[in-house]
Tab-separated table of C-alpha atoms in Angstrom:
chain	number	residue	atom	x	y	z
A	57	UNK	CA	0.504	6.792	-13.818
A	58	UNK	CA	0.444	3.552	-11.659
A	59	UNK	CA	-1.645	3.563	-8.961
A	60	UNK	CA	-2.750	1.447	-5.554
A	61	UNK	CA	-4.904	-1.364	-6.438
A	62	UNK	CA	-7.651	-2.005	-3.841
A	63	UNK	CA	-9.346	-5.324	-3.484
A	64	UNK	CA	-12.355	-5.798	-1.916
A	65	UNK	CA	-13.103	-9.469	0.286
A	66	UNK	CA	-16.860	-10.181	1.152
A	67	UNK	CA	-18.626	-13.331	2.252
A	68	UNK	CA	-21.125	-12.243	-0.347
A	69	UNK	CA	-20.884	-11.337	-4.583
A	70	UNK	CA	-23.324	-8.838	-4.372
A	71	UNK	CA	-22.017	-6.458	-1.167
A	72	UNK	CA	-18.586	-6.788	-2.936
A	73	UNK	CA	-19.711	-5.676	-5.704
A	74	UNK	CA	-22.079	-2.920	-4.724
A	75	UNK	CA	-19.691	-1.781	-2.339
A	76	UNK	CA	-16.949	-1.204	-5.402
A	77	UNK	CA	-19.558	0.633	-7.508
A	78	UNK	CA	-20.243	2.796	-4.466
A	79	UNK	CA	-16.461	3.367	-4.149
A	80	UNK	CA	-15.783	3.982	-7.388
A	81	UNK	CA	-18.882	6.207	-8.024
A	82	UNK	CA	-17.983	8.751	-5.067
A	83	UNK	CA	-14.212	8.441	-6.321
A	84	UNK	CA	-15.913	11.166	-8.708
A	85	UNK	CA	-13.385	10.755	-11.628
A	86	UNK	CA	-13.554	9.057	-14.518
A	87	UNK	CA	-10.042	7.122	-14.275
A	88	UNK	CA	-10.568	5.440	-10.914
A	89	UNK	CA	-7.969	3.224	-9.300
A	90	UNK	CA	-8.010	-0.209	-10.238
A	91	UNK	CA	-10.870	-1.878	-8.000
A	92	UNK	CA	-11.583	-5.540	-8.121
A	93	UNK	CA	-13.932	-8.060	-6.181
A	94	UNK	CA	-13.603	-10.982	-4.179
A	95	UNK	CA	-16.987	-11.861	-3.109
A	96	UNK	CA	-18.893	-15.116	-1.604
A	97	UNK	CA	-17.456	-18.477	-2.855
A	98	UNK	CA	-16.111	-19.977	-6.615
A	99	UNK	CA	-19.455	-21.695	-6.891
A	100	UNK	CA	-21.325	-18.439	-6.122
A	101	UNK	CA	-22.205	-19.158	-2.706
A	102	UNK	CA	-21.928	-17.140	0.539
A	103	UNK	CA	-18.557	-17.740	1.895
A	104	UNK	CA	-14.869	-16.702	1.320
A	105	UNK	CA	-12.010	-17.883	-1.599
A	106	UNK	CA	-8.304	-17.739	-1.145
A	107	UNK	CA	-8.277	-18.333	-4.772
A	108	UNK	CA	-10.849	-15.215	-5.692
A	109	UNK	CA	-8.836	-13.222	-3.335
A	110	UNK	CA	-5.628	-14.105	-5.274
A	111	UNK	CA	-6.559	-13.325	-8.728
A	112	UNK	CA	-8.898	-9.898	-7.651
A	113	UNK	CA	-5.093	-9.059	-6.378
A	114	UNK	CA	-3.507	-10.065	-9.458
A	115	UNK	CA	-5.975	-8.081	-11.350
A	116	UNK	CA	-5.425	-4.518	-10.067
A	117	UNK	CA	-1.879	-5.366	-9.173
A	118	UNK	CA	-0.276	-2.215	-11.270
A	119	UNK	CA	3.365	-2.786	-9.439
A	120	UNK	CA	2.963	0.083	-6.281
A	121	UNK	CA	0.946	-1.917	-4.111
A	122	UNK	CA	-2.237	-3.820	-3.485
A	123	UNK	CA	-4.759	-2.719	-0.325
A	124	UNK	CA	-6.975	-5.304	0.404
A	125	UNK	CA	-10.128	-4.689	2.468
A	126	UNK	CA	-12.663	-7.485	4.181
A	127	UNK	CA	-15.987	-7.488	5.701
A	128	UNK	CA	-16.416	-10.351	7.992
A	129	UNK	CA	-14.556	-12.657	10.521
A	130	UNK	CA	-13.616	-15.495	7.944
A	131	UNK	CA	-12.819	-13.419	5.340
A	132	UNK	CA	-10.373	-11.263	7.517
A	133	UNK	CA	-8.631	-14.797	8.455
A	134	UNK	CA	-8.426	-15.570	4.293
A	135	UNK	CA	-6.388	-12.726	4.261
A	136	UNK	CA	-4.585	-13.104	6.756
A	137	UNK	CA	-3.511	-16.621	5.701
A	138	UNK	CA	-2.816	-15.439	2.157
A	139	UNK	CA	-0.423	-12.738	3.629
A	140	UNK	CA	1.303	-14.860	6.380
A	141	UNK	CA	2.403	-16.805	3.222
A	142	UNK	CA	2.416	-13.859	0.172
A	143	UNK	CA	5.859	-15.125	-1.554
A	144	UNK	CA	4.414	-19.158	-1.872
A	145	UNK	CA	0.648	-17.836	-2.571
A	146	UNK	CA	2.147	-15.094	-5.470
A	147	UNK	CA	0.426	-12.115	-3.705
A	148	UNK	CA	1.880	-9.226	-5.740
A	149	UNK	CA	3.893	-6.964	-3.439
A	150	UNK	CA	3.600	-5.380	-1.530
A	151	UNK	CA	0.147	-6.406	-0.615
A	152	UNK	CA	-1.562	-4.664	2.588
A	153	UNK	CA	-4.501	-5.482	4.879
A	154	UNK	CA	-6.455	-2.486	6.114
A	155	UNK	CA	-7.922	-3.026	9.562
A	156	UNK	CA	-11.289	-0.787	8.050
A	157	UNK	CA	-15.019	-0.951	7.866
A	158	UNK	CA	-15.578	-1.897	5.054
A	159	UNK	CA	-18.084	0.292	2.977
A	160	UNK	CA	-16.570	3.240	4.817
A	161	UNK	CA	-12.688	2.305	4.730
A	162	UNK	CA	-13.558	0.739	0.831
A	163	UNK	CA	-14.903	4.252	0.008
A	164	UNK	CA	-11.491	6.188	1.148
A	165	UNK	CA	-9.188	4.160	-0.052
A	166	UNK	CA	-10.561	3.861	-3.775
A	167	UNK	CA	-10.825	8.138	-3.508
A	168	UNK	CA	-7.273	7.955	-2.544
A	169	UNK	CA	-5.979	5.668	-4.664
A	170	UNK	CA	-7.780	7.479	-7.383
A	171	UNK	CA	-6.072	10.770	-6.513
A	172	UNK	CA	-2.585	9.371	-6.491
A	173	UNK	CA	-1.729	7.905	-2.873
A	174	UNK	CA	1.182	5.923	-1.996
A	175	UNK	CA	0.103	2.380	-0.404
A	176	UNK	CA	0.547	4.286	2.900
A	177	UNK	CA	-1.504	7.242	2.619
A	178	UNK	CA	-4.071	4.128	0.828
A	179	UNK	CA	-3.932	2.115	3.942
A	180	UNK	CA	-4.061	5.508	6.186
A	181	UNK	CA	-6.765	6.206	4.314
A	182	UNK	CA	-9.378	3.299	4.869
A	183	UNK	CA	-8.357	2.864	8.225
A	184	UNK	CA	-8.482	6.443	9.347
A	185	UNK	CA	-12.400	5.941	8.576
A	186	UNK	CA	-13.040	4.658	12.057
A	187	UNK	CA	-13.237	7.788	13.140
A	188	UNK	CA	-15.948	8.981	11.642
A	189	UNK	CA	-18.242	9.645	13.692
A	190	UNK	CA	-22.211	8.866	12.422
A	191	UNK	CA	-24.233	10.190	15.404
């Protein structure tokens, strides 16, 4: 079965990749969604990469849609340039931004994904986790 890919955009290596282990571990099955990681810079440093967002999408890119999530200011507007432009940058599609926190929205979206959602209910999914309510 295909399934959502979800990509995950931080100004740092490490969060990105922490924050897909956490995602994938509380997914709770041993066939996760495909999950990739485009964290900090090409030369490893803090900062964003059109070019590390491209290929993490390219990566989990299983033909019924790519969610990408992103933690900080910069890396929200490397998305955002990469999908004002999808067809010249070779974004598989249909690629979607969630507007989600990020461990919180990365979390739902990789458990949904996992289970089978549609890019919608994927998108719903992440975003929908504003609403949770911590205190």
């Amino acid at each position: 079965m295909d399934r959502v890919g979800v990509v995950l955009v931080s100004h740092s290596r490490a969060v990105a990749a922490a924050t897909a282990a956490l995602a994938i571990g509380l997914a709770g099955t041993g066939d996760p969604a495909p999950v990739s990681t485009a964290g900090g810079t090409e030369e490893g440093g803090l900062g964003t990469s059109a070019a590390l967002v491209l290929a993490a999408a390219r990566r989990v890119d299983q033909g019924v849609g790519v969610v990408v999530l992103s933690d900080l200011g910069s890396a929200v507007g490397t998305v955002r340039s990469l999908l004002a432009e999808a067809d010249r940058n070779g974004l598989p599609f249909p690629t979607r931004f969630a507007d989600a926190p990020f461990v919180e929205g990365a979390v739902a979206a990789v458990v949904t994904a996992s289970a089978g959602g549609d890019l919608a209910a994927v998108v719903d999914a992440a975003e929908d986790a504003y609403r949770f309510r911590k205190g």
